[in-house]
Short mmCIF file of C-alpha atoms in Angstrom, two decimals:
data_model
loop_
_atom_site.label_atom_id
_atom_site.label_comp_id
_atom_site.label_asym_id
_atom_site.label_seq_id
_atom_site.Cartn_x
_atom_site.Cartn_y
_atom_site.Cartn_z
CA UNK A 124 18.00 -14.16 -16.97
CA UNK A 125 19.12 -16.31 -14.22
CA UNK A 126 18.48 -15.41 -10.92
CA UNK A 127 17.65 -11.82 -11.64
CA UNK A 128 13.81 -10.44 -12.45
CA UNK A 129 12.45 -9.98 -15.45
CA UNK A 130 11.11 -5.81 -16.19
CA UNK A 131 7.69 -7.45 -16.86
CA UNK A 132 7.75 -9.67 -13.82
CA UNK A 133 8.19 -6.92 -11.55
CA UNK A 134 5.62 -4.20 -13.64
CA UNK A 135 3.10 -7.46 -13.46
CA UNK A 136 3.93 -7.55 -9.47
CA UNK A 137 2.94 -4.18 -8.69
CA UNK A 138 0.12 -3.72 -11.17
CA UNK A 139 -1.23 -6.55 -9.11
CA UNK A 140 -0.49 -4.91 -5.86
CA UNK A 141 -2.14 -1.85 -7.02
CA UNK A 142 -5.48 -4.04 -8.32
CA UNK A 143 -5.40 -5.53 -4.63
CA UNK A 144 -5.22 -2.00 -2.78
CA UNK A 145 -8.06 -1.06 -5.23
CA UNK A 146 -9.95 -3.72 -4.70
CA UNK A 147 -9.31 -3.88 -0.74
CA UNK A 148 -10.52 -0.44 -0.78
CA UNK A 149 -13.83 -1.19 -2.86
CA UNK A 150 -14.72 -4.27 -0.80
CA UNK A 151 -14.59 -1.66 3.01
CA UNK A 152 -17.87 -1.40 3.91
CA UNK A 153 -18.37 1.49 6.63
CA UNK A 154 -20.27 1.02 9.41
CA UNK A 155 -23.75 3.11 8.60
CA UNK A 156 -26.37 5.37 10.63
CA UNK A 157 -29.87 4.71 11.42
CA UNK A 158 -30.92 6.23 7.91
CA UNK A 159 -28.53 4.30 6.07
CA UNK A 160 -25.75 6.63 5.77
CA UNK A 161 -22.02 6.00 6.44
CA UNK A 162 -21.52 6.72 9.79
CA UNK A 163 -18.48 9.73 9.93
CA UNK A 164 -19.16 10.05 13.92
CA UNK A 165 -15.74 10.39 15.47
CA UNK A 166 -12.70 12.25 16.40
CA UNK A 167 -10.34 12.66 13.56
CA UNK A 168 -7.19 14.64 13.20
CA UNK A 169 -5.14 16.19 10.01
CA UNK A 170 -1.89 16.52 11.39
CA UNK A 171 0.76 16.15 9.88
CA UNK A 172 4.01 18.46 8.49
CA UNK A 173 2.36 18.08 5.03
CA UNK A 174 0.87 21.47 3.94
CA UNK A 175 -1.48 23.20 1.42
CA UNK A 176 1.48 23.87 -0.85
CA UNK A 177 4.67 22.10 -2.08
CA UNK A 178 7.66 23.71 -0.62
CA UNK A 179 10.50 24.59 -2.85
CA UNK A 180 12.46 22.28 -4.16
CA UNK A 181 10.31 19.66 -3.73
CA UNK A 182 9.24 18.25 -7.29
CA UNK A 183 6.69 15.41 -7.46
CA UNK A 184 3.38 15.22 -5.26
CA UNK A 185 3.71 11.72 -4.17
CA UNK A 186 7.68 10.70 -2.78
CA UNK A 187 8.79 7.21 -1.21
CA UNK A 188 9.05 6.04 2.13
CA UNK A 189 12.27 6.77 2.47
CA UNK A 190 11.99 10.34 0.87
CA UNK A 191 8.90 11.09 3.04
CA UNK A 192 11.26 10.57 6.24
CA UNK A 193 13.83 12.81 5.03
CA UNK A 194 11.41 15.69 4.08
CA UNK A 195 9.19 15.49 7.31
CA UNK A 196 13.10 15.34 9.61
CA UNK A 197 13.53 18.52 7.31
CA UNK A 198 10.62 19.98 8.61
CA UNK A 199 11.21 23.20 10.22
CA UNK A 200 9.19 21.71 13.30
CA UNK A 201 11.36 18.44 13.55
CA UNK A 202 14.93 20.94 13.39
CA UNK A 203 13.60 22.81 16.20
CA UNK A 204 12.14 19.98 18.16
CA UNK A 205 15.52 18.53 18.30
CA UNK A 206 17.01 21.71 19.31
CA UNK A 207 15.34 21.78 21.79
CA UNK A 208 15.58 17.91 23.18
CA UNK A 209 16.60 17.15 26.37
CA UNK A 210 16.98 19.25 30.13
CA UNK A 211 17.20 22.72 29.58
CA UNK A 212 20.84 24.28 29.96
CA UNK A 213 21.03 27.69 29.33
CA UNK A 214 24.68 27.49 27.87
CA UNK A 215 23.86 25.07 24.90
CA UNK A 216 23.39 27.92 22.18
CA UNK A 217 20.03 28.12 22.10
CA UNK A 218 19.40 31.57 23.50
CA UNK A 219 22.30 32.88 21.58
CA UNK A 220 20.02 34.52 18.73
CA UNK A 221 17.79 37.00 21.53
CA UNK A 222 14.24 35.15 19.89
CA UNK A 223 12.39 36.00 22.64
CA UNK A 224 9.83 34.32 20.92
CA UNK A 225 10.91 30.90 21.08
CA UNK A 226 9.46 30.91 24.90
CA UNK A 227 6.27 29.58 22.71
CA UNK A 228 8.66 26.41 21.60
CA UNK A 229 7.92 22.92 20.71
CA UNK A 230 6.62 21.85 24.13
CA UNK A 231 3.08 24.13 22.91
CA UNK A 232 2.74 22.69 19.15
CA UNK A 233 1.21 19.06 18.03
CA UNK A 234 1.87 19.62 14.18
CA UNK A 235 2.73 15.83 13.48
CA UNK A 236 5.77 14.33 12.68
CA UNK A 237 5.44 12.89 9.07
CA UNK A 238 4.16 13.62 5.96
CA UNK A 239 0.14 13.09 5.20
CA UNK A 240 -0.83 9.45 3.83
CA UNK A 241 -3.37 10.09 1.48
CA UNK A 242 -4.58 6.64 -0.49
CA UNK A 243 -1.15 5.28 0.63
CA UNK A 244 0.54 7.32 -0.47
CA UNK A 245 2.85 9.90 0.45
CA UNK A 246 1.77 13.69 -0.13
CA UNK A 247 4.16 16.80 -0.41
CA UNK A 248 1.23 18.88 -0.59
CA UNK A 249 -2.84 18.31 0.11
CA UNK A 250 -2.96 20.39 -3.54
CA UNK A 251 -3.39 18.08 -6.23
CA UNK A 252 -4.52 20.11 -9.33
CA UNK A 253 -2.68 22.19 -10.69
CA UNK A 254 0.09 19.50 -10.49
CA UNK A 255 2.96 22.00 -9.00
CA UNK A 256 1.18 22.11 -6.23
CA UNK A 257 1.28 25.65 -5.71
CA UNK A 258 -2.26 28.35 -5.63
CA UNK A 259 -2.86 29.38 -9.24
CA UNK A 260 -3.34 32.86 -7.83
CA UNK A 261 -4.58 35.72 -10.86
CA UNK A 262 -2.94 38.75 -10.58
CA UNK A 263 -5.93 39.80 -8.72
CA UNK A 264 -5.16 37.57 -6.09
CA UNK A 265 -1.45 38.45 -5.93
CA UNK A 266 -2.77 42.14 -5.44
CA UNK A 267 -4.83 40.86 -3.01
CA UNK A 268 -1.76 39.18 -1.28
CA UNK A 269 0.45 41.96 -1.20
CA UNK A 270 -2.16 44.72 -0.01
CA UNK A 271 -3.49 42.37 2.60
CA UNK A 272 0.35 42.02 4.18
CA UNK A 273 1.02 46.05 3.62
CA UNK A 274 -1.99 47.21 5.02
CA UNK A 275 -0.97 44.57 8.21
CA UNK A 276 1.91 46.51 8.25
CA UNK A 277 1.31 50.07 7.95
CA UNK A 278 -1.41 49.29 10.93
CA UNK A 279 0.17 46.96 13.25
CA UNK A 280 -1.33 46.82 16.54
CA UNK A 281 -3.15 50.23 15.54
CA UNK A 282 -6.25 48.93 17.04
CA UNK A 283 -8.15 45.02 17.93
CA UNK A 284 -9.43 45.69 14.48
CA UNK A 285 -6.49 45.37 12.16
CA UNK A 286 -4.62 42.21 14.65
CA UNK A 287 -5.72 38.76 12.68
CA UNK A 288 -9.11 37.31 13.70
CA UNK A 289 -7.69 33.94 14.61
CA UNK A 290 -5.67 36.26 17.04
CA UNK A 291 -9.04 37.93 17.80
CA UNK A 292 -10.72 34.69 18.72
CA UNK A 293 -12.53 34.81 16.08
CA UNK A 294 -11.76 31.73 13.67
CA UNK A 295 -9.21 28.92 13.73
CA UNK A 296 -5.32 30.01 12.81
CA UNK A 297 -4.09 28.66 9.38
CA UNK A 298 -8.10 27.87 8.09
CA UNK A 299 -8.06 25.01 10.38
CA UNK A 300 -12.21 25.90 10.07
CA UNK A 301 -12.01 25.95 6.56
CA UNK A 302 -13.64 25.59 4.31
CA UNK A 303 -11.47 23.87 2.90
CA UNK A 304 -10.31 22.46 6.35
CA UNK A 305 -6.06 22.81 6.97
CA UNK A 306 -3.59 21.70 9.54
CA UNK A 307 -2.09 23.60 12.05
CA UNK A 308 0.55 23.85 14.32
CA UNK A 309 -1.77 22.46 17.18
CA UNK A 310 -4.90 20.86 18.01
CA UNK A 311 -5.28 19.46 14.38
CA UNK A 312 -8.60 17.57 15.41
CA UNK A 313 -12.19 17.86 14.56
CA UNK A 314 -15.34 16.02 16.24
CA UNK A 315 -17.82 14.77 13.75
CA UNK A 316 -21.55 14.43 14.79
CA UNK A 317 -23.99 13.01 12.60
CA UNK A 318 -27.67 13.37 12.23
CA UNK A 319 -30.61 12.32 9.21
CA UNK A 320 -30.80 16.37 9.34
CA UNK A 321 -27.41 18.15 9.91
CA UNK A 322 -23.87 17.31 10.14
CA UNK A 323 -22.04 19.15 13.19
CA UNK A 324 -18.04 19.21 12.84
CA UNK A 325 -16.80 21.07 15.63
CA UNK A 326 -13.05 22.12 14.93
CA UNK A 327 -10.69 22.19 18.21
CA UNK A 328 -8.26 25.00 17.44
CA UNK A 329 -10.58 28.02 18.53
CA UNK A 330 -13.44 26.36 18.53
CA UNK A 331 -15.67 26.71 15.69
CA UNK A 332 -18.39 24.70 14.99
CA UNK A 333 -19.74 24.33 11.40
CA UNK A 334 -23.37 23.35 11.29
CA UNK A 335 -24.20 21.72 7.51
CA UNK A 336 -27.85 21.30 7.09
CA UNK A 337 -28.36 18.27 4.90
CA UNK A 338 -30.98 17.64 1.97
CA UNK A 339 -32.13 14.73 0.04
CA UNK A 340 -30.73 16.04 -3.40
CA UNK A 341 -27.93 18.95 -4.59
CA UNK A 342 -30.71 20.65 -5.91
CA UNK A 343 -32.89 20.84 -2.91
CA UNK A 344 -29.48 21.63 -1.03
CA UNK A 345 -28.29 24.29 -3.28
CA UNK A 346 -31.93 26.06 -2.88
CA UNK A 347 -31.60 26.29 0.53
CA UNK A 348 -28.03 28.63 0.52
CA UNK A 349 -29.13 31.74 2.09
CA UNK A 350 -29.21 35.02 0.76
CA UNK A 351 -25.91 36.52 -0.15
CA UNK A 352 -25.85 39.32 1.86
CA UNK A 353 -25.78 37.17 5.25
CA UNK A 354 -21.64 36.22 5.07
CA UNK A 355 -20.61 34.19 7.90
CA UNK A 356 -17.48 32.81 9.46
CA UNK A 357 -16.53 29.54 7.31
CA UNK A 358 -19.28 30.39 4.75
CA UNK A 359 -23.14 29.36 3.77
CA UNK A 360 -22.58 25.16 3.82
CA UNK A 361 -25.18 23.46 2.47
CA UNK A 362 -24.91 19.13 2.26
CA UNK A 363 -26.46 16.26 0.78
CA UNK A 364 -25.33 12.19 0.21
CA UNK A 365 -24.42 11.19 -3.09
CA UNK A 366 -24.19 7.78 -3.04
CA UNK A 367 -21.83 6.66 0.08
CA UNK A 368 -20.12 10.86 -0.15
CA UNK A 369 -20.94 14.02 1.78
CA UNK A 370 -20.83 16.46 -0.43
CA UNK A 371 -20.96 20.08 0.99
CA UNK A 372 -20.85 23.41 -0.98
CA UNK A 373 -20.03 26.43 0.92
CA UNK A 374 -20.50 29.96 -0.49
CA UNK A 375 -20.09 33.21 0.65
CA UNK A 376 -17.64 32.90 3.21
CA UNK A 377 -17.07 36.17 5.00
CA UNK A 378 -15.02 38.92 3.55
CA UNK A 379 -12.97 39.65 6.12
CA UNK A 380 -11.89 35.93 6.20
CA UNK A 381 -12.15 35.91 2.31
CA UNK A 382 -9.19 38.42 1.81
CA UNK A 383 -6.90 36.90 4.66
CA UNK A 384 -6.65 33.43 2.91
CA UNK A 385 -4.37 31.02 3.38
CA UNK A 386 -7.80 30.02 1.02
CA UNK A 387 -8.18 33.64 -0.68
CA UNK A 388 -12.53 33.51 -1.55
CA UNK A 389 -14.18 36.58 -3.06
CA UNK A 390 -17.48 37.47 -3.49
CA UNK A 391 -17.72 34.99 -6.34
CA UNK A 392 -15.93 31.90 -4.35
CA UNK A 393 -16.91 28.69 -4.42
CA UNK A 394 -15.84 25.50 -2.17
CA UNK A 395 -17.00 21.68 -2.80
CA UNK A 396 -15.94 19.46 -0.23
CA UNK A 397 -16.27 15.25 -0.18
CA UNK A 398 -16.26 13.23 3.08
CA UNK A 399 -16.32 9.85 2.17
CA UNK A 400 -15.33 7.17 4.64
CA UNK A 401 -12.64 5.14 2.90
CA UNK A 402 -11.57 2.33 6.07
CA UNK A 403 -12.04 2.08 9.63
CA UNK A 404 -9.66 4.45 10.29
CA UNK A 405 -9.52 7.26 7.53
CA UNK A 406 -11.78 9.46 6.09
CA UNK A 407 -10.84 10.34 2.63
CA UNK A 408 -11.71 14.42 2.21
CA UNK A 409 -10.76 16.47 -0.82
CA UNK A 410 -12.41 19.71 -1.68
CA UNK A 411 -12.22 21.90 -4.93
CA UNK A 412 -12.68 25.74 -4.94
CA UNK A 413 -13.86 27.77 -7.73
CA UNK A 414 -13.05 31.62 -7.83
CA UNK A 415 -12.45 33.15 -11.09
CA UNK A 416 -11.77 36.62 -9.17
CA UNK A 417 -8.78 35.18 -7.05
CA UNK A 418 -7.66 32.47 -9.75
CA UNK A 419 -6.75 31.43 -12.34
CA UNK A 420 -8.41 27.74 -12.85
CA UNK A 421 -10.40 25.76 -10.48
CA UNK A 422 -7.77 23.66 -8.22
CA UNK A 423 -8.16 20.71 -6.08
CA UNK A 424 -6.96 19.03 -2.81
CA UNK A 425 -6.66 16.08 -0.92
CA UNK A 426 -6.46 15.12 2.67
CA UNK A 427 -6.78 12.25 4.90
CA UNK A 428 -8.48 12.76 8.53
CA UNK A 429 -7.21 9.92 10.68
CA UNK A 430 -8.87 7.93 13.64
CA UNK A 431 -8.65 9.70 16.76
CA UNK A 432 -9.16 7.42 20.35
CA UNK A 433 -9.12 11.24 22.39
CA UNK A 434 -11.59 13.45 23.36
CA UNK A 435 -11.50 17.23 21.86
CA UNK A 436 -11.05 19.34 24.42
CA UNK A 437 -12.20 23.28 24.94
CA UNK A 438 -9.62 25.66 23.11
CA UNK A 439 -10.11 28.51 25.75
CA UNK A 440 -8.73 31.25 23.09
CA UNK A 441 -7.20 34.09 25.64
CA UNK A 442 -6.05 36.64 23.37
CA UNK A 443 -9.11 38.25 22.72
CA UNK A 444 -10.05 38.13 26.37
CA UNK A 445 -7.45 39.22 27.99
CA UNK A 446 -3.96 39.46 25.72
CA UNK A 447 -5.34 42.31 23.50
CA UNK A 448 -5.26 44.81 26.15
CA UNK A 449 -1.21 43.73 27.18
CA UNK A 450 -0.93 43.53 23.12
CA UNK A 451 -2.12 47.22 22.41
CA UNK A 452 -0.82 48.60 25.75
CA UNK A 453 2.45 47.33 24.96
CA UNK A 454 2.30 48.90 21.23
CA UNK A 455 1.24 52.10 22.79
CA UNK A 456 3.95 52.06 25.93
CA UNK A 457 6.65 51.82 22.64
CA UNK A 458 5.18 54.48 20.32
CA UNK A 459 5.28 56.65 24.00
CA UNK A 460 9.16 56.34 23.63
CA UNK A 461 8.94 56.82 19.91
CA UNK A 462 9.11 53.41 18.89
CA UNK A 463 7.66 51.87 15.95
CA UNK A 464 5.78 48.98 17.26
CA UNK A 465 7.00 45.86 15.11
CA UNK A 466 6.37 41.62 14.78
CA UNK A 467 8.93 40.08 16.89
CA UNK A 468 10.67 37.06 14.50
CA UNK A 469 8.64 34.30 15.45
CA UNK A 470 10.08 30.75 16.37
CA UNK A 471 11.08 29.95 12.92
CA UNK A 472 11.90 33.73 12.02
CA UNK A 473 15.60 33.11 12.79
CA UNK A 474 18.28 30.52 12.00
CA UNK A 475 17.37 27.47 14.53
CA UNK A 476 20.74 27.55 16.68
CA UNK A 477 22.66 23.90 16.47
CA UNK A 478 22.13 22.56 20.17
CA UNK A 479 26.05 22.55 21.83
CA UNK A 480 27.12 18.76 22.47
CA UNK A 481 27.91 17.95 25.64
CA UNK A 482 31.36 19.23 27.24
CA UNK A 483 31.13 22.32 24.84
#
């Protein structure tokens, strides 16, 4: 063979890499509470451009290092950040398009710059099962879907009632509340306190604040759900420790959250979540949701939350306080002049203008 390496010398190096990673992550102990627990007090954040579903194209749920860098500087949020680099100068292109709604640009969002490490490795999506990484919506869910976005639109600003509750101050944007919990374009961090009787996460974008009651066993836990009819923001969470894991099941998540997804739960939904403290720096969380109504199978996902050293600050949500009335007035002042009151395009809804070089 000469100089070169042998198939079976280099399968032999990495299965022993991959026994030492396992075996590193066996031997962490995490620091524990005053009842013996693992201790998940802390700021930890999600970010990252990584999201609940594999965008198109993308094949495989785990990429290199070098494949990870190219998909995250694909990222619609890297193109525009770079657009956007630099003083502003009102002749390099970037107002050529009339998105008006590109004044809420990349100086507002925090989304992360790279795709999610999960185990070490590199995710394209925090959906593991099914393996393309996509919903396994029934076709009741896909009716769901599509009457969900028509009614939206045959009642746009029509009343608060019918604008989205996140935009109602209501619950996080993008189910940053969960359960399960998701990434966002900002303020991806959640505060974990920990008692012997409760577990408080309190999530930064809006500002929930989920309040698990824990219980020595699943079956003491699962007793203590309340009664269906009481359906509250982020759901009826219930937790107990099995072994070194937080386990928490959440069921009947409010309907009005329910039907406007990006997690689509009906009456019938059902979400396990796992907390378990994998190093000093990561919290390994995956949760599983069960809705034969909305789905087709079970499916499963996997995040990491990440070590924080900030402080979550108050997410003083406006709209509902004082933007609805501008928001309605405005849809109002354009039906007065018999204009259909419409979505403007967003900052991704058109083509991101190439930034002019300089001397152009």
């Amino acid at each position: 063979m000469g100089k070169g390496v042998s198939i079976a010398a280099m399968v032999a190096c990495a299965l022993a890499a991959a026994g030492a990673a396992q075996a590193a992550e066996k031997a962490y102990s995490p620091p524990r509470t005053s009842s013996g627990h693992p201790d998940l007090t802390g700021v930890w954040s999600n970010a990252s451009v990584t999201n609940l579903t594999r965008a198109p194209g993308v094949g495989s749920l785990v990429v290199d290092q070098a494949q990870a860098a190219k998909l995250a500087k694909e990222s619609p949020f890297e193109k525009l950040a770079e657009a956007e680099e630099g003083p502003s100068n009102l002749n390099d292109n970037l107002l050529k398009d009339g998105n008006n709604d590109r004044g809420y640009n990349t100086f507002w969002i925090d989304p992360g710059k790279s795709l999610a490490n999960v185990k070490g490795q590199f995710r394209t999506s925090w959906i593991v099962e099914p393996a393309n990484g996509q919903l396994p919506l029934s076709e009741a869910g896909r009716k769901l879907l599509t009457a969900f976005r028509a009614e939206r639109a045959n009642h746009l600003f029509a009343g608060p009632e019918y604008l989205p509750l996140p935009e109602r101050c209501l619950i996080g944007f993008t189910g940053a509340g969960g359960p399960g919990m998701l990434n966002t374009i900002y303020n991806n961090n959640y505060q974990i306190v920990e008692t012997p009787d409760a577990i408080v996460i309190d999530v930064e974008m809006v500002h929930d604040a989920r309040v698990i009651p824990l219980f020595k066993s699943k079956a003491e836990a699962i007793a203590h759900h309340r009664p269906a009819t009481m359906a509250p923001w982020l759901g009826d969470s219930v937790g107990w420790w099995d072994g070194d894991t937080l386990v928490v099941d959440t069921v009947n998540v409010n309907p009005q959250e329910g039907r406007g997804g990006p997690i689509f739960l009906s009456d019938k939904g059902h979400v396990t979540e796992k907390f378990t403290r994998s190093s000093a720096t990561q919290i390994f969380y995956e949760f599983q949701v069960e809705d034969p109504v909305y789905y087709t199978q079970a499916w499963r996902a996997e995040e990491s939350l990440n070590a924080r050293q900030e402080h979550v600050y108050e997410y003083a949500c406006h709209e509902g306080n004082y933007a609805m009335a501008g928001i309605l007035g405005g849809a109002r002042s354009q039906e007065a002049q018999g204009i259909k009151p419409s979505m403007g395009p967003g900052i991704f809804g058109t083509p991101i203008p190439e930034k002019a070089k300089p001397g152009q």
